[in-house]
PDB file of C-alpha atoms in Angstrom:
ATOM      1  CA  UNK A   1     103.723-228.284  55.824  1.00 58.00           C
ATOM      2  CA  UNK A   2     104.430-225.812  53.165  1.00 58.00           C
ATOM      3  CA  UNK A   3     103.528-225.901  49.523  1.00 54.00           C
ATOM      4  CA  UNK A   4     106.309-226.470  46.999  1.00 58.00           C
ATOM      5  CA  UNK A   5     105.577-223.161  45.353  1.00 57.00           C
ATOM      6  CA  UNK A   6     106.063-221.118  48.516  1.00 55.00           C
ATOM      7  CA  UNK A   7     109.295-223.086  49.258  1.00 59.00           C
ATOM      8  CA  UNK A   8     110.830-222.524  45.995  1.00 59.00           C
ATOM      9  CA  UNK A   9     109.660-218.984  44.829  1.00 64.00           C
ATOM     10  CA  UNK A  10     109.209-216.972  48.090  1.00 78.00           C
ATOM     11  CA  UNK A  11     112.646-217.307  49.788  1.00 84.00           C
ATOM     12  CA  UNK A  12     112.896-213.386  49.700  1.00 88.00           C
ATOM     13  CA  UNK A  13     109.535-212.782  51.033  1.00 91.00           C
ATOM     14  CA  UNK A  14     110.047-215.439  53.944  1.00 92.00           C
ATOM     15  CA  UNK A  15     113.115-213.629  54.991  1.00 93.00           C
ATOM     16  CA  UNK A  16     111.470-210.268  55.140  1.00 94.00           C
ATOM     17  CA  UNK A  17     108.533-211.857  57.058  1.00 96.00           C
ATOM     18  CA  UNK A  18     111.070-213.359  59.511  1.00 95.00           C
ATOM     19  CA  UNK A  19     112.503-209.795  59.878  1.00 96.00           C
ATOM     20  CA  UNK A  20     109.277-208.376  60.567  1.00 97.00           C
ATOM     21  CA  UNK A  21     107.963-210.983  62.840  1.00 97.00           C
ATOM     22  CA  UNK A  22     105.003-213.249  62.278  1.00 97.00           C
ATOM     23  CA  UNK A  23     103.037-211.593  65.325  1.00 97.00           C
ATOM     24  CA  UNK A  24      99.958-212.940  66.683  1.00 98.00           C
ATOM     25  CA  UNK A  25      96.821-214.246  65.355  1.00 98.00           C
ATOM     26  CA  UNK A  26      93.932-211.655  65.351  1.00 97.00           C
ATOM     27  CA  UNK A  27      91.447-213.362  63.034  1.00 97.00           C
ATOM     28  CA  UNK A  28      91.082-216.521  60.634  1.00 98.00           C
ATOM     29  CA  UNK A  29      88.745-216.296  57.713  1.00 98.00           C
ATOM     30  CA  UNK A  30      87.397-219.021  55.316  1.00 98.00           C
ATOM     31  CA  UNK A  31      87.701-217.739  51.792  1.00 96.00           C
ATOM     32  CA  UNK A  32      86.489-219.861  48.595  1.00 95.00           C
ATOM     33  CA  UNK A  33      87.380-218.612  45.400  1.00 92.00           C
ATOM     34  CA  UNK A  34      86.566-221.601  43.485  1.00 91.00           C
ATOM     35  CA  UNK A  35      89.944-223.087  43.419  1.00 89.00           C
ATOM     36  CA  UNK A  36      90.102-226.687  42.439  1.00 91.00           C
ATOM     37  CA  UNK A  37      92.128-227.688  45.418  1.00 91.00           C
ATOM     38  CA  UNK A  38      89.292-226.045  47.736  1.00 93.00           C
ATOM     39  CA  UNK A  39      88.756-223.176  50.151  1.00 97.00           C
ATOM     40  CA  UNK A  40      91.390-221.420  52.004  1.00 97.00           C
ATOM     41  CA  UNK A  41      91.940-220.279  55.474  1.00 98.00           C
ATOM     42  CA  UNK A  42      93.479-216.665  55.718  1.00 98.00           C
ATOM     43  CA  UNK A  43      94.955-215.963  59.200  1.00 98.00           C
ATOM     44  CA  UNK A  44      95.703-212.215  59.635  1.00 98.00           C
ATOM     45  CA  UNK A  45      98.348-211.385  62.301  1.00 98.00           C
ATOM     46  CA  UNK A  46      98.989-208.223  64.285  1.00 98.00           C
ATOM     47  CA  UNK A  47     101.958-207.651  62.423  1.00 98.00           C
ATOM     48  CA  UNK A  48     100.125-207.144  59.113  1.00 98.00           C
ATOM     49  CA  UNK A  49     100.923-210.506  57.976  1.00 98.00           C
ATOM     50  CA  UNK A  50      98.251-212.861  56.420  1.00 98.00           C
ATOM     51  CA  UNK A  51      99.194-216.752  56.193  1.00 98.00           C
ATOM     52  CA  UNK A  52      96.982-218.460  53.767  1.00 96.00           C
ATOM     53  CA  UNK A  53      96.337-222.436  54.097  1.00 97.00           C
ATOM     54  CA  UNK A  54      94.404-225.080  52.332  1.00 96.00           C
ATOM     55  CA  UNK A  55      91.463-225.605  54.242  1.00 96.00           C
ATOM     56  CA  UNK A  56      91.220-229.374  53.722  1.00 95.00           C
ATOM     57  CA  UNK A  57      94.931-230.177  54.046  1.00 94.00           C
ATOM     58  CA  UNK A  58      96.050-227.344  56.170  1.00 94.00           C
ATOM     59  CA  UNK A  59      98.976-227.117  54.103  1.00 94.00           C
ATOM     60  CA  UNK A  60     100.443-223.417  53.959  1.00 93.00           C
ATOM     61  CA  UNK A  61      99.957-222.089  50.365  1.00 91.00           C
ATOM     62  CA  UNK A  62     101.652-218.590  50.888  1.00 92.00           C
ATOM     63  CA  UNK A  63     102.225-215.634  53.408  1.00 95.00           C
ATOM     64  CA  UNK A  64     101.481-212.116  52.257  1.00 96.00           C
ATOM     65  CA  UNK A  65     102.615-208.787  53.719  1.00 97.00           C
ATOM     66  CA  UNK A  66      99.267-207.345  53.775  1.00 97.00           C
ATOM     67  CA  UNK A  67      98.254-203.906  52.193  1.00 97.00           C
ATOM     68  CA  UNK A  68      95.951-201.700  54.500  1.00 98.00           C
ATOM     69  CA  UNK A  69      92.848-202.524  52.222  1.00 97.00           C
ATOM     70  CA  UNK A  70      93.524-206.330  52.373  1.00 95.00           C
ATOM     71  CA  UNK A  71      93.276-205.988  56.162  1.00 97.00           C
ATOM     72  CA  UNK A  72      90.052-203.929  56.114  1.00 97.00           C
ATOM     73  CA  UNK A  73      88.462-206.591  53.576  1.00 96.00           C
ATOM     74  CA  UNK A  74      88.411-209.020  56.514  1.00 97.00           C
ATOM     75  CA  UNK A  75      86.432-206.542  58.607  1.00 97.00           C
ATOM     76  CA  UNK A  76      89.523-205.849  60.692  1.00 97.00           C
ATOM     77  CA  UNK A  77      89.437-202.197  61.710  1.00 95.00           C
ATOM     78  CA  UNK A  78      92.397-202.185  64.249  1.00 97.00           C
ATOM     79  CA  UNK A  79      94.150-198.849  63.588  1.00 98.00           C
ATOM     80  CA  UNK A  80      97.492-200.207  64.739  1.00 98.00           C
ATOM     81  CA  UNK A  81      97.473-203.151  62.490  1.00 98.00           C
ATOM     82  CA  UNK A  82      96.425-200.940  59.551  1.00 98.00           C
ATOM     83  CA  UNK A  83      99.093-198.430  60.256  1.00 98.00           C
ATOM     84  CA  UNK A  84     101.653-201.316  60.202  1.00 98.00           C
ATOM     85  CA  UNK A  85     100.414-202.440  56.940  1.00 98.00           C
ATOM     86  CA  UNK A  86     100.431-198.757  55.472  1.00 98.00           C
ATOM     87  CA  UNK A  87     104.279-198.638  56.591  1.00 97.00           C
ATOM     88  CA  UNK A  88     104.925-201.981  54.861  1.00 97.00           C
ATOM     89  CA  UNK A  89     103.367-200.641  51.650  1.00 97.00           C
ATOM     90  CA  UNK A  90     105.182-197.493  51.735  1.00 97.00           C
ATOM     91  CA  UNK A  91     108.454-199.591  52.118  1.00 96.00           C
ATOM     92  CA  UNK A  92     107.315-201.711  49.031  1.00 95.00           C
ATOM     93  CA  UNK A  93     107.205-204.858  51.367  1.00 94.00           C
ATOM     94  CA  UNK A  94     103.962-206.013  49.651  1.00 90.00           C
ATOM     95  CA  UNK A  95     105.892-206.118  46.140  1.00 89.00           C
ATOM     96  CA  UNK A  96     107.963-208.881  47.150  1.00 84.00           C
TER      97      UNK A  96
END
């Protein structure tokens, strides 16, 4: 399941993520920012993608093309993944 926001507003990003490849999960982290719809589950992949889902409904909220510091904030220190995120940032992928 995907949120209406993602389906309607993130088509270009989704196409770029398909080109990059979603990759394999390297960690999932619970993040509670006090959102009215509840906490989120952030899943980081080895291609530098972050998939964000609602914890209660498991509906996908968005996918991000991560910057290196976003990866590090989850405590992930894998140099290969951080380097991929750095490359994506240099190419401006995280701005889409």
